The first five atom37 places (N, CA, C, CB, O) and aatype in JSON, in Angstrom:
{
  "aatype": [20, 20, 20, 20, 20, 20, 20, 20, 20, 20, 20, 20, 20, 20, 20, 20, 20, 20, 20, 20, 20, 20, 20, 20, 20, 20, 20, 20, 20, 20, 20, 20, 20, 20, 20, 20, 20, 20, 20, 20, 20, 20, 20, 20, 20, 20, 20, 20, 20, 20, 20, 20, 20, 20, 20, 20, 20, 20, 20, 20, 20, 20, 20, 20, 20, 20, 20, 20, 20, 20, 20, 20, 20, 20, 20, 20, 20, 20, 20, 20, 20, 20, 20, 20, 20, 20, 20, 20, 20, 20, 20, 20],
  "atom_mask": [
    [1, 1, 1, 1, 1],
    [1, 1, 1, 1, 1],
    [1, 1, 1, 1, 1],
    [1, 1, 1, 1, 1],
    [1, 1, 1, 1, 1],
    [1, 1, 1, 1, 1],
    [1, 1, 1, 1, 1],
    [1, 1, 1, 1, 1],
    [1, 1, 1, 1, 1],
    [1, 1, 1, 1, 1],
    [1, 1, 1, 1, 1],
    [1, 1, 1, 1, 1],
    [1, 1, 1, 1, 1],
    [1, 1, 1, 1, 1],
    [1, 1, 1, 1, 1],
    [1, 1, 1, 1, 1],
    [1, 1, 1, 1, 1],
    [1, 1, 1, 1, 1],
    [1, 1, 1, 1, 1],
    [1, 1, 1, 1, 1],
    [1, 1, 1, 1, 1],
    [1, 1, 1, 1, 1],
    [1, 1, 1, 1, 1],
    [1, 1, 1, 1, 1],
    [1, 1, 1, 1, 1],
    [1, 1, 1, 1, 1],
    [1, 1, 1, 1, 1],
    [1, 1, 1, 1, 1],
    [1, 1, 1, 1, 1],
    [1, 1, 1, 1, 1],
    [1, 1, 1, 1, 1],
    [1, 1, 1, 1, 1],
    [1, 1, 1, 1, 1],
    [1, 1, 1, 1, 1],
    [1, 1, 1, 1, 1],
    [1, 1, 1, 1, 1],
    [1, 1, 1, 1, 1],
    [1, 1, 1, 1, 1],
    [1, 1, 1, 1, 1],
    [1, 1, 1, 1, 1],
    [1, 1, 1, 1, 1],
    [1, 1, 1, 1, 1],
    [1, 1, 1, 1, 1],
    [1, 1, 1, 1, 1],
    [1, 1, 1, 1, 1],
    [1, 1, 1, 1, 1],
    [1, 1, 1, 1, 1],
    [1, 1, 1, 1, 1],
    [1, 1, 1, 1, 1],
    [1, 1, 1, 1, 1],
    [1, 1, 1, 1, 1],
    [1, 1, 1, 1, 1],
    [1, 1, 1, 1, 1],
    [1, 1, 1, 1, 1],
    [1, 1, 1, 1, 1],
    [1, 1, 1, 1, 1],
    [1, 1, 1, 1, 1],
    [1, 1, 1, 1, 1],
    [1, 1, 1, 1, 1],
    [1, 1, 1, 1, 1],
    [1, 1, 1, 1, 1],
    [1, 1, 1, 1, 1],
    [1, 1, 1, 1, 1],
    [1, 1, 1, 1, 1],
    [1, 1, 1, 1, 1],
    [1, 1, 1, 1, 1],
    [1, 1, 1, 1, 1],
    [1, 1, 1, 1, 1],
    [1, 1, 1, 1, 1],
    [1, 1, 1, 1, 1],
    [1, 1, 1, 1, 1],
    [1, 1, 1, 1, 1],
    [1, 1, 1, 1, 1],
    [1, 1, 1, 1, 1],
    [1, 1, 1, 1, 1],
    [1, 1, 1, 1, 1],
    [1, 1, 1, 1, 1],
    [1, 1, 1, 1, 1],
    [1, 1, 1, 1, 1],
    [1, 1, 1, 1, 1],
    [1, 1, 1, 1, 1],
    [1, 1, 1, 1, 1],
    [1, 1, 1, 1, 1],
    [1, 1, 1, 1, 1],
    [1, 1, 1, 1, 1],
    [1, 1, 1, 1, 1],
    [1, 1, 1, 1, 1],
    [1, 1, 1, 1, 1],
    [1, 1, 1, 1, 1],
    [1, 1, 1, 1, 1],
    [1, 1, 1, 1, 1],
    [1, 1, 1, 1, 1]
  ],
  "atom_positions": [
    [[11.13, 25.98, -4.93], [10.63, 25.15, -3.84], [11.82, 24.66, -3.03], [9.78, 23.96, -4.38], [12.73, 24.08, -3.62]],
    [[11.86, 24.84, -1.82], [12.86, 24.73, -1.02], [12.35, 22.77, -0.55], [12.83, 26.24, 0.37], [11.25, 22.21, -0.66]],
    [[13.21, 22.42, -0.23], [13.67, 20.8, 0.46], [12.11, 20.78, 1.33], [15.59, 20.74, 1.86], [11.1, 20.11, 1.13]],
    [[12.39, 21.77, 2.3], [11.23, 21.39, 3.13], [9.77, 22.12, 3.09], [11.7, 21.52, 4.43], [9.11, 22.37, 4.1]],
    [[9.42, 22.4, 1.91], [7.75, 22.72, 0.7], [7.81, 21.46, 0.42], [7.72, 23.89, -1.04], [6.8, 20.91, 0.84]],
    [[8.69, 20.58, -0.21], [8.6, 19.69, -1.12], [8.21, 18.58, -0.24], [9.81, 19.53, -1.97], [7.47, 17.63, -0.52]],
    [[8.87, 18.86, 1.01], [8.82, 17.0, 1.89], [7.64, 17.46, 2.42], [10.22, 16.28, 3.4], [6.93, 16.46, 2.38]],
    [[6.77, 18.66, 3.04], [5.92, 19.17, 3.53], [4.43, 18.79, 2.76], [6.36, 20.47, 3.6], [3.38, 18.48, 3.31]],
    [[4.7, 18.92, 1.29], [3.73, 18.64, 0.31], [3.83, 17.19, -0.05], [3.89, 19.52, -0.9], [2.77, 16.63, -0.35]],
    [[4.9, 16.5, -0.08], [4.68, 14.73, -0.28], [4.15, 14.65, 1.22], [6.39, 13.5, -0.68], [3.4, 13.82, 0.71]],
    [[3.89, 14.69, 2.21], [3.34, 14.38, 3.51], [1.91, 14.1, 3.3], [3.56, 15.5, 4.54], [1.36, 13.0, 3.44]],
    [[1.3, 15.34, 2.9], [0.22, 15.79, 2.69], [-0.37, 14.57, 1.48], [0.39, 17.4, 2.29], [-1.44, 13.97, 1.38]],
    [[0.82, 14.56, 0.7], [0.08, 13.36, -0.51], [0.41, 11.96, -0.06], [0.78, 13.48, -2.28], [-0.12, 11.11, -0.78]],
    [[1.1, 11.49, 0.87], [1.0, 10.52, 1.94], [-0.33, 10.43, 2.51], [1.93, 10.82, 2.97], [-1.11, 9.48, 2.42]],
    [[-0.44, 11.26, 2.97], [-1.89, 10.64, 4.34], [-3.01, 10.49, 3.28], [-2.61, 12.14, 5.97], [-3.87, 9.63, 3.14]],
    [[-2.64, 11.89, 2.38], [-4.03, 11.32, 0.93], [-4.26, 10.2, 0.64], [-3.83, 11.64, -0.57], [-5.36, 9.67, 0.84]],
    [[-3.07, 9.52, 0.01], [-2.84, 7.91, -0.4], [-3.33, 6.94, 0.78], [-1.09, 7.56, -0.67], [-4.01, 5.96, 0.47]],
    [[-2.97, 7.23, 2.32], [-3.06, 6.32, 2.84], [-4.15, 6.51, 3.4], [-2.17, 5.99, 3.42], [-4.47, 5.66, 4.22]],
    [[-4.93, 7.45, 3.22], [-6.5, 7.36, 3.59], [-7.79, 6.67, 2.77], [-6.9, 8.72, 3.69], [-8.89, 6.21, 3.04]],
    [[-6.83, 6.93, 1.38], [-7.41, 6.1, 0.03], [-7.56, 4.55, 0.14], [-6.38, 6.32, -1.25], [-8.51, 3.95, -0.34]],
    [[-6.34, 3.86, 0.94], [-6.13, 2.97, 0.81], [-7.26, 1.43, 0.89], [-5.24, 3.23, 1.46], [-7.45, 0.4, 0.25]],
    [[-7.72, 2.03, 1.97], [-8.37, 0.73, 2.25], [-9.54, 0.65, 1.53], [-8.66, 0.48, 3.66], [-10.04, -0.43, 1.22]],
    [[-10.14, 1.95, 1.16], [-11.33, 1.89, -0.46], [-10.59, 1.14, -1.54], [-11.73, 3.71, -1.36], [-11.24, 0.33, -2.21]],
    [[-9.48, 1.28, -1.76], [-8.78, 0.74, -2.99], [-9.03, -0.51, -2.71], [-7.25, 1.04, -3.24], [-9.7, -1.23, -3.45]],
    [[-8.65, -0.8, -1.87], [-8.4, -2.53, -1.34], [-9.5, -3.14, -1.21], [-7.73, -2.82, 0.1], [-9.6, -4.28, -1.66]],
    [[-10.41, -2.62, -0.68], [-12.21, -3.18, -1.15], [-12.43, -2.77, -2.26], [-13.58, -2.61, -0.32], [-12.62, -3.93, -2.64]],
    [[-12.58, -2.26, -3.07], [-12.81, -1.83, -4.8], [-12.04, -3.17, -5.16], [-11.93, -0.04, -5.58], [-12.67, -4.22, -5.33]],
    [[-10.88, -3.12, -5.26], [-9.77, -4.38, -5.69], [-10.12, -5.61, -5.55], [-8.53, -4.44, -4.95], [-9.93, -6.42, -6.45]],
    [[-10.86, -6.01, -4.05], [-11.36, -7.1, -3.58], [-12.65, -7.87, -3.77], [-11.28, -6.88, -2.62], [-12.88, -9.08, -3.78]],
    [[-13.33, -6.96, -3.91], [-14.6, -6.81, -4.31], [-14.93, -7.15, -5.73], [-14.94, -5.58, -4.05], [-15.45, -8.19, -6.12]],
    [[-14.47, -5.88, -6.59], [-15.03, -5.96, -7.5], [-13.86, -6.54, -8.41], [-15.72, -4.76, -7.76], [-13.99, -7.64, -8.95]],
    [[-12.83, -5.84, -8.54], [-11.87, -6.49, -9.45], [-11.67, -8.13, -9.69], [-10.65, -6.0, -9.0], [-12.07, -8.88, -10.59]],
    [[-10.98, -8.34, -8.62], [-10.42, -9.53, -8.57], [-11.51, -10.24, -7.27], [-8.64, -9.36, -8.25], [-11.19, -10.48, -6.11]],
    [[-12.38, -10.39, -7.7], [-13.1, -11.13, -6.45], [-12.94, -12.36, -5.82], [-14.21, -11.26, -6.65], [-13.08, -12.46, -4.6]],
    [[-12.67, -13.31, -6.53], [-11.68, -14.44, -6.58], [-10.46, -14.78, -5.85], [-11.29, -14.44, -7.63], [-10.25, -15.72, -5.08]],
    [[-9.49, -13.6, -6.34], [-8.26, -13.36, -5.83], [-7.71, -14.17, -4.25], [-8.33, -11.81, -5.75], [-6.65, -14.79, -4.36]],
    [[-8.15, -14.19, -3.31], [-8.43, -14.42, -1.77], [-8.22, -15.94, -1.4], [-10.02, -13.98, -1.38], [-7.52, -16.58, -0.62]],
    [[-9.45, -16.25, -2.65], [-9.8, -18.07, -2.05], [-8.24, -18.34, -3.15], [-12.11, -19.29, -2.82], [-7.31, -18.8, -2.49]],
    [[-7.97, -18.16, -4.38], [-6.68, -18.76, -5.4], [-5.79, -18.6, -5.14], [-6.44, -18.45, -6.55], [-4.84, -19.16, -5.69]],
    [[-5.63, -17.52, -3.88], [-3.87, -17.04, -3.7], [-3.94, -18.67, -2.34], [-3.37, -14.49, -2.67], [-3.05, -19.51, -2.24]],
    [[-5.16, -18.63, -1.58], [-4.83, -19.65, -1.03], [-4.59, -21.06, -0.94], [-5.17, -19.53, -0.64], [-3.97, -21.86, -0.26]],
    [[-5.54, -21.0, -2.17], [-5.54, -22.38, -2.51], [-4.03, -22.91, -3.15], [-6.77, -22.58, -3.56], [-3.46, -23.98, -2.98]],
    [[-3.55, -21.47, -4.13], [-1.96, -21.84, -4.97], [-0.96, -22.02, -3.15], [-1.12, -19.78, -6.49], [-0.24, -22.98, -2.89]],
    [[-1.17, -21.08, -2.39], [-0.24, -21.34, -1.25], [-0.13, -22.59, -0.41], [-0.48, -20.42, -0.41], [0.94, -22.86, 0.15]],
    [[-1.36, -23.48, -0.28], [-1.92, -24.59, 0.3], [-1.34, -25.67, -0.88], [-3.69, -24.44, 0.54], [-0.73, -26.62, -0.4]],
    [[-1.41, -25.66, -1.86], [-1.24, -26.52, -3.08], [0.29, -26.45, -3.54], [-2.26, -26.01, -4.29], [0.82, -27.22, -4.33]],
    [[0.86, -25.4, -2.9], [2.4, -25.51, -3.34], [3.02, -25.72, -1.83], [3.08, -23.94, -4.25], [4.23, -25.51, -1.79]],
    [[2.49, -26.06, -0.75], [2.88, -26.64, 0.46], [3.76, -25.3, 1.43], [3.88, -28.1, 0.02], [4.69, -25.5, 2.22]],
    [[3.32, -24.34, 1.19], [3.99, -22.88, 1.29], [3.47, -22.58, 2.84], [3.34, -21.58, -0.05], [4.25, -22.14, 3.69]],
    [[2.05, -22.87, 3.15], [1.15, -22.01, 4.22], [0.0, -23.81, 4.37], [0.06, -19.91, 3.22], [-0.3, -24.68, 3.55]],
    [[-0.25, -23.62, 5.71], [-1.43, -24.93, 5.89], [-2.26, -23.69, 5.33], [-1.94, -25.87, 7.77], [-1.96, -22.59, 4.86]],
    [[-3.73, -24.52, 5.68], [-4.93, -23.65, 5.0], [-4.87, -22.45, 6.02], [-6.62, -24.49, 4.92], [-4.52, -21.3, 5.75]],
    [[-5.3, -22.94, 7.28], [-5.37, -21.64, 8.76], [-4.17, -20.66, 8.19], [-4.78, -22.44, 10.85], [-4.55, -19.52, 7.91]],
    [[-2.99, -20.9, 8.03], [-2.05, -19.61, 7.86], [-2.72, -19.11, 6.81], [-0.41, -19.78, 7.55], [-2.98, -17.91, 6.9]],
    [[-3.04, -19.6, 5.96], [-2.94, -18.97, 4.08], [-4.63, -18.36, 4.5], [-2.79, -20.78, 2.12], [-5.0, -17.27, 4.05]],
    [[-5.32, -18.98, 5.17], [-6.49, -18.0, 5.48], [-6.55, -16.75, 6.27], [-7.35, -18.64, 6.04], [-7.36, -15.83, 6.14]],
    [[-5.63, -16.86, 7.07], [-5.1, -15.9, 8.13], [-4.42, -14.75, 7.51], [-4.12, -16.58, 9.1], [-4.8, -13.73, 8.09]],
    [[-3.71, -14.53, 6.71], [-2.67, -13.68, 5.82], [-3.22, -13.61, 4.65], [-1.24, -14.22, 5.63], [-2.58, -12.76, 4.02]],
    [[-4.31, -14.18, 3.81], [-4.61, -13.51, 2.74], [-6.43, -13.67, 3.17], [-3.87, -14.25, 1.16], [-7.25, -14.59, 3.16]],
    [[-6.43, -12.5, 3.46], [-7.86, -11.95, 3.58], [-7.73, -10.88, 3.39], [-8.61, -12.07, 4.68], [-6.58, -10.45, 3.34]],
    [[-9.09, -9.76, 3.17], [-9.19, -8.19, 3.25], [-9.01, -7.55, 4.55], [-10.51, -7.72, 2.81], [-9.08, -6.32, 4.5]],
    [[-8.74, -8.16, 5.96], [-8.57, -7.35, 6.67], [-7.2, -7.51, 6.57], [-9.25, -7.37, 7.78], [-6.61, -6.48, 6.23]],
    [[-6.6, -8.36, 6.74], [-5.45, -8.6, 6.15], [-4.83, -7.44, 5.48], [-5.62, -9.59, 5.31], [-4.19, -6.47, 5.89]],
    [[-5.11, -7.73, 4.65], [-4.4, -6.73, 3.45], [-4.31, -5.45, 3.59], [-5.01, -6.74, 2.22], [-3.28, -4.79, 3.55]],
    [[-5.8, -4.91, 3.82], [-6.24, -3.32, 4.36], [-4.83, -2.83, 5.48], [-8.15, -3.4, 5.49], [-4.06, -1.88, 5.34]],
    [[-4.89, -3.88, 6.57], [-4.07, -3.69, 7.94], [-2.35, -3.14, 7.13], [-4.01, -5.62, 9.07], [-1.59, -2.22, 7.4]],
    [[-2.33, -4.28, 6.09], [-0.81, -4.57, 4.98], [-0.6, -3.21, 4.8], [-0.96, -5.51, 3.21], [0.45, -2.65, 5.1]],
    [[-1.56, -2.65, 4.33], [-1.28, -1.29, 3.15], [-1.56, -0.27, 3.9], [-2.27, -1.14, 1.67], [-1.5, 0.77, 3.24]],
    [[-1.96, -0.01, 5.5], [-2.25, 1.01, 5.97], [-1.13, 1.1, 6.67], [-3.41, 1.1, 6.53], [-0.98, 2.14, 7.3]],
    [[0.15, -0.18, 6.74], [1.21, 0.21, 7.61], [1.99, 1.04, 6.52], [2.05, -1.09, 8.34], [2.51, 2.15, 6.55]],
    [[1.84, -0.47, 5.04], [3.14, 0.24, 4.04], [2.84, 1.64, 3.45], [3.48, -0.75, 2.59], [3.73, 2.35, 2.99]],
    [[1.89, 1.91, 3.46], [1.54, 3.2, 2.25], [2.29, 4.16, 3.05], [-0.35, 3.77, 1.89], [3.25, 4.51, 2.37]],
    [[2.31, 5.03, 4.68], [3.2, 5.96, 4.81], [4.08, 6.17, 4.94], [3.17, 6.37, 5.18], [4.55, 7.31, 4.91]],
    [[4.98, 4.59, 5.25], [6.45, 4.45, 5.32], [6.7, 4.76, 3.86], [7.04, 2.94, 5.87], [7.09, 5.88, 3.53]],
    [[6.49, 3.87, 3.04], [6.86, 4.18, 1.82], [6.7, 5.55, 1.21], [6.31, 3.37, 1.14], [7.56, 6.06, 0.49]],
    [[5.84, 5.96, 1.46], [5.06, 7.33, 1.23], [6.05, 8.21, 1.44], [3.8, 7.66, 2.17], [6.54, 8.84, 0.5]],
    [[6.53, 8.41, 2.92], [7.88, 9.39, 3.68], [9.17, 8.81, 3.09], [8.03, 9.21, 5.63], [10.15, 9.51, 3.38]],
    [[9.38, 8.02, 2.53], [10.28, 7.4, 2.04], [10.75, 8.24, 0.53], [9.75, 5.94, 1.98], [11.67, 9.01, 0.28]],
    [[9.76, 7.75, -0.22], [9.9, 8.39, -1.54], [9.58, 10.08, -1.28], [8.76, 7.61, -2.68], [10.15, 10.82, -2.08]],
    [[8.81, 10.66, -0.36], [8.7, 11.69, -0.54], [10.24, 12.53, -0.02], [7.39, 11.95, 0.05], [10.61, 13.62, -0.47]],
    [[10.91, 11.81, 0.92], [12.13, 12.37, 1.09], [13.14, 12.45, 0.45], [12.49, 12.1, 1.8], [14.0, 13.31, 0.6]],
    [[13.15, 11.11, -0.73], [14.09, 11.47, -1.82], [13.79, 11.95, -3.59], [14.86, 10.26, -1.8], [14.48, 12.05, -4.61]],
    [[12.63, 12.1, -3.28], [11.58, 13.09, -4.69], [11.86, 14.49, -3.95], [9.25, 12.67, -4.87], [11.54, 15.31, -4.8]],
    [[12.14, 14.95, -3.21], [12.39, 16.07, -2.3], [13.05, 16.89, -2.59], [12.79, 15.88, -1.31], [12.79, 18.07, -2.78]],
    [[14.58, 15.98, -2.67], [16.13, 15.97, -2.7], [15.97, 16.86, -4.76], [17.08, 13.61, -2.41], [16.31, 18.0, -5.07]],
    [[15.46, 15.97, -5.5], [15.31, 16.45, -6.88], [14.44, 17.69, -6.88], [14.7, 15.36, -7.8], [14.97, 18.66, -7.43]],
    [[13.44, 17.85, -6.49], [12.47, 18.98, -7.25], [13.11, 20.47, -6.03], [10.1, 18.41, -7.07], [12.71, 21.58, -6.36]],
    [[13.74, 20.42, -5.15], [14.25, 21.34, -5.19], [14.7, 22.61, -5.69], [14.54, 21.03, -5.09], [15.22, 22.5, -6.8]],
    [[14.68, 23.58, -5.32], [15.25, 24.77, -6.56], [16.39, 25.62, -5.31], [13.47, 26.23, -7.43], [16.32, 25.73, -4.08]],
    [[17.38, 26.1, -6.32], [18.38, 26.86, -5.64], [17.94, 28.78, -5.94], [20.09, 26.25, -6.4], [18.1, 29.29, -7.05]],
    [[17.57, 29.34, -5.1], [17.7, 30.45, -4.56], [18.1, 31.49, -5.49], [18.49, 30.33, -3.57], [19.29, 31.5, -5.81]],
    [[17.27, 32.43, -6.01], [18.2, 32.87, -7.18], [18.44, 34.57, -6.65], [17.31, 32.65, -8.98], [19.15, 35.33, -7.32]]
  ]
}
C-alpha cells in the first residue's frame, strides 16, 4: 500500500465517522446519558465557570452535534495522515 491508498482509504473512513456522528450524539444523549446536559450545567453554574445562558448555550445537543461535525474530519485527516506514514509498504 503506497502513502497515498492509505491517506485515500482513511478519507473514506473519515466522512464514514463523520456522517455517523451526529446519530452517536443523539444515541449518547438520549439514551445513554440522558441527564448528562442539565448536570454538566448545573456543575458549570455551581462552580461559577459559565452563568446559566452560557452553560445552556454550549452544552446542549445541537451544540455538541455542531462540536463533533467540525472535530471528527479534522481529526480524522489528521490521524489518517500520520497512520499513513506507518502502514505504508516499500516496493518490492
Amino acid at each position: 500500500m503506497s502513502y497515498k491508498q492509505g491517506f485515500i482509504s482513511g478519507i473514506f473512513i473519515t466522512v464514514f465517522v463523520t456522517l455517523l456522528t451526529p446519530l452517536m450524539q443523539y444515541i449518547t444523549a438520549i439514551y445513554i446519558t440522558p441527564h448528562y446536559f442539565a448536570n454538566v450545567i448545573d456543575y458549570s453554574v455551581n462552580e461559577g465557570k459559565m452563568t446559566p445562558g452560557e452553560a445552556e448555550n454550549y452544552f446542549n445537543l445541537k451544540s455538541y452535534i455542531l462540536q463533533s461535525l467540525a472535530f471528527a474530519p479534522v481529526v480524522g485527516l489528521i490521524t489518517t495522515a500520520i497512520v499513513a506514514i506507518f502502514i505504508k509498504r516499500k516496493a518490492k
